[in-house]
CSV table of C-alpha atoms and ligand atoms in Angstrom, one decimal:
chain,number,residue,atom,x,y,z
A,23,MET,CA,-17.2,-0.3,-10.8
A,24,ILE,CA,-13.5,0.4,-10.9
A,25,LYS,CA,-12.0,0.0,-7.1
A,26,ILE,CA,-9.3,2.1,-5.7
A,27,ILE,CA,-7.5,1.9,-2.5
A,28,PHE,CA,-5.0,4.2,-1.2
A,29,ILE,CA,-2.2,2.9,1.1
A,30,CYS,CA,-0.2,4.5,3.9
A,31,LEU,CA,1.4,3.5,7.0
A,32,GLY,CA,-0.9,4.1,9.7
A,33,ASN,CA,-4.0,4.9,7.7
A,34,ILE,CA,-5.0,8.1,9.9
A,35,CYS,CA,-3.1,10.7,8.0
A,36,ARG,CA,-2.4,10.4,4.3
A,37,SER,CA,-4.6,7.6,2.8
A,38,PRO,CA,-7.6,8.7,4.5
A,39,LEU,CA,-7.3,12.1,3.1
A,40,ALA,CA,-6.5,10.6,-0.5
A,41,GLU,CA,-9.6,8.6,0.0
A,42,ALA,CA,-11.6,11.7,0.9
A,43,ILE,CA,-10.3,13.9,-2.0
A,44,CYS,CA,-11.0,11.1,-4.5
A,45,GLN,CA,-14.6,10.6,-3.2
A,46,HIS,CA,-15.3,14.5,-3.6
A,47,LYS,CA,-13.9,14.4,-7.0
A,48,ILE,CA,-15.7,11.5,-8.0
A,49,LYS,CA,-19.0,13.1,-7.0
A,50,GLU,CA,-18.1,16.3,-8.6
A,51,LYS,CA,-17.4,14.6,-11.8
A,52,GLY,CA,-20.4,12.5,-11.5
A,53,LEU,CA,-18.6,9.2,-11.7
A,54,THR,CA,-20.0,7.6,-8.3
A,55,ASP,CA,-21.4,4.8,-10.3
A,56,LYS,CA,-18.1,4.1,-12.0
A,57,ILE,CA,-15.3,4.7,-9.4
A,58,SER,CA,-15.2,4.0,-5.6
A,59,CYS,CA,-12.3,4.6,-3.3
A,60,ASP,CA,-11.1,3.2,-0.1
A,61,SER,CA,-8.0,3.4,2.1
A,62,ALA,CA,-6.0,1.1,4.4
A,63,GLY,CA,-2.5,1.2,6.3
A,64,THR,CA,0.2,-1.3,6.2
A,65,ALA,CA,0.7,-1.2,9.9
A,66,ASN,CA,-1.8,-2.5,12.6
A,67,TYR,CA,-1.4,0.7,15.0
A,68,HIS,CA,-4.6,2.6,14.5
A,69,ILE,CA,-7.4,-0.1,13.4
A,70,GLY,CA,-10.7,1.3,14.0
A,71,GLU,CA,-9.5,5.0,14.7
A,72,ASP,CA,-10.8,8.1,12.9
A,73,PRO,CA,-8.2,10.0,10.8
A,74,ASP,CA,-5.9,12.3,12.6
A,75,SER,CA,-7.5,15.6,13.7
A,76,ARG,CA,-5.0,17.5,11.3
A,77,SER,CA,-6.2,15.6,8.3
A,78,ILE,CA,-9.8,16.3,9.2
A,79,GLU,CA,-9.1,19.9,9.7
A,80,VAL,CA,-7.3,20.6,6.3
A,81,SER,CA,-9.7,18.4,4.6
A,82,ILE,CA,-12.9,20.3,6.1
A,83,LYS,CA,-10.9,23.7,5.1
A,84,HIS,CA,-10.9,22.7,1.6
A,85,GLY,CA,-14.6,21.5,1.6
A,86,VAL,CA,-13.9,18.0,1.4
A,87,PRO,CA,-16.0,15.8,3.8
A,88,ILE,CA,-13.8,13.1,5.6
A,89,GLN,CA,-14.9,9.8,7.3
A,90,HIS,CA,-13.1,6.5,7.5
A,91,LYS,CA,-12.1,4.0,10.3
A,92,GLY,CA,-8.5,2.6,10.2
A,93,ARG,CA,-7.8,-0.5,8.8
A,94,GLN,CA,-5.0,-2.7,7.8
A,95,PHE,CA,-4.3,-3.9,4.2
A,96,HIS,CA,-4.4,-7.5,3.8
A,97,TYR,CA,-3.2,-9.5,0.7
A,98,THR,CA,-6.9,-10.6,-0.4
A,99,ASP,CA,-7.5,-6.8,-0.8
A,100,GLY,CA,-5.4,-7.2,-3.9
A,101,GLU,CA,-8.3,-9.4,-5.6
A,102,THR,CA,-10.8,-6.7,-4.5
A,103,TYR,CA,-9.2,-3.4,-5.9
A,104,ASP,CA,-8.2,-2.7,-9.4
A,105,TYR,CA,-5.7,0.1,-8.3
A,106,ILE,CA,-3.6,0.1,-5.1
A,107,LEU,CA,-1.9,3.6,-4.5
A,108,PRO,CA,0.8,3.7,-1.7
A,109,MET,CA,2.0,7.0,-0.5
A,110,ASP,CA,5.7,6.2,-0.4
A,111,GLU,CA,8.3,3.6,-1.4
A,112,SER,CA,8.1,2.1,1.9
A,113,ASN,CA,4.6,1.5,1.8
A,114,MET,CA,5.1,0.2,-1.8
A,115,ARG,CA,7.5,-2.4,-0.6
A,116,ASN,CA,5.4,-3.5,2.2
A,117,ILE,CA,2.6,-3.8,-0.1
A,118,ILE,CA,4.6,-5.8,-2.6
A,119,HIS,CA,5.7,-8.4,0.3
A,120,GLU,CA,1.9,-8.5,1.5
A,121,LEU,CA,0.7,-9.3,-2.0
A,122,GLY,CA,3.2,-11.8,-2.7
A,123,TYR,CA,2.6,-11.4,-6.7
A,124,LYS,CA,2.8,-8.7,-9.3
A,125,HIS,CA,-0.5,-6.5,-9.1
A,126,GLU,CA,-0.9,-4.9,-12.5
A,127,GLY,CA,-2.7,-1.8,-10.9
A,128,LEU,CA,0.0,-0.9,-8.1
A,129,PHE,CA,1.3,2.5,-8.7
A,130,LEU,CA,3.2,5.0,-6.2
A,131,MET,CA,0.6,8.0,-5.6
A,132,ARG,CA,2.8,10.7,-7.2
A,133,GLU,CA,3.6,8.6,-10.3
A,134,PHE,CA,0.5,11.0,-11.2
A,135,ASP,CA,1.9,14.0,-9.9
A,136,ALA,CA,3.5,16.5,-12.6
A,137,GLN,CA,5.4,18.3,-9.9
A,138,ASP,CA,8.1,15.7,-8.7
A,139,LYS,CA,6.7,12.6,-10.3
A,140,GLY,CA,7.6,9.3,-8.5
A,141,ALA,CA,8.4,11.3,-5.4
A,142,ASP,CA,7.1,10.0,-1.9
A,143,VAL,CA,4.1,11.7,-0.1
A,144,PRO,CA,6.0,12.5,2.8
A,145,ASP,CA,4.5,11.2,6.4
A,146,PRO,CA,3.3,14.4,8.2
A,147,TYR,CA,2.5,12.5,11.4
A,148,TYR,CA,5.4,14.0,13.6
A,149,GLY,CA,5.4,17.4,11.9
A,150,GLY,CA,3.2,20.6,12.0
A,151,LYS,CA,0.1,21.6,10.3
A,152,ASP,CA,2.1,23.0,7.3
A,153,GLY,CA,2.9,19.2,6.6
A,154,PHE,CA,-0.7,18.4,6.1
A,155,GLU,CA,-1.5,21.3,3.8
A,156,ASN,CA,1.5,20.1,1.6
A,157,VAL,CA,0.3,16.7,1.5
A,158,TYR,CA,-3.3,17.9,0.7
A,159,GLN,CA,-1.8,19.8,-2.4
A,160,MET,CA,0.3,16.9,-3.5
A,161,LEU,CA,-2.8,14.6,-3.2
A,162,ASP,CA,-5.1,17.1,-4.8
A,163,ARG,CA,-2.8,17.1,-7.9
A,164,SER,CA,-2.0,13.5,-8.1
A,165,ILE,CA,-5.6,12.3,-7.7
A,166,GLU,CA,-7.1,14.8,-10.4
A,167,ALA,CA,-4.4,13.2,-12.7
A,168,PHE,CA,-5.0,9.9,-11.7
A,169,ILE,CA,-8.8,10.1,-12.4
A,170,GLY,CA,-8.0,11.7,-15.8
A,171,MET,CA,-6.1,8.8,-16.5
A,172,LEU,CA,-8.8,6.4,-15.5
A,173,ILE,CA,-11.4,8.4,-17.5
A,174,GLU,CA,-9.2,8.1,-20.9
A,175,LYS,CA,-8.4,4.4,-20.2
A,176,HIS,CA,-11.5,2.9,-19.2
A,177,SER,CA,-13.6,5.4,-21.5
A,178,LEU,CA,-15.6,6.5,-18.5
B,207,4NP,P1,0.2,7.9,8.0
B,207,4NP,O1,0.9,8.6,9.1
B,207,4NP,O2,0.8,6.7,7.5
B,207,4NP,O3,0.0,8.9,7.0
B,207,4NP,O4,-1.4,7.5,8.4
B,207,4NP,C1,1.2,8.0,10.4
B,207,4NP,C2,0.2,7.8,11.3
B,207,4NP,C3,0.8,7.1,12.5
B,207,4NP,C4,2.1,6.5,12.5
B,207,4NP,C5,2.8,6.8,11.5
B,207,4NP,C6,2.5,7.4,10.5
B,207,4NP,N1,2.5,6.0,13.9
B,207,4NP,O5,3.7,5.5,13.9
B,207,4NP,O6,1.8,5.8,14.7
């Protein structure tokens, strides 16, 4: 089983949405016995909380079920997960610091986005609904390409 974890700051807006999109794609592609996905935050502000209502709204709008309880990333997660995908450079720095070693599967989420490769998935928390749709589209493109890479690299 290839284990993936998506990372953002609060684990209520971007990363639970990424987890939901990834889970949905894994199901559609018949890969549920090959790939699993999860999400966590670098901060401890929203532990145990459901995703932000705006993330739930945009996910449901696109027919993607979403369910997660906020939790904080811990360095021991580095051993559990094969791929760690932070949403932005700030999350990336926090993960590198928390891990304390070079993890071979650590990549910025938008390394896999053909549009503006390597850019941040912007934090939509303080913005409006448009921001969540924008994040959804970035995640949809990035995760589609990321799963494509996994299929090829791991001969799934
Ligand atoms: P997320 O968004 O990192 O995408 O979950 C945020 C959620 C909450 C906060 C910041 C960003 N906050 O400061 O509480």
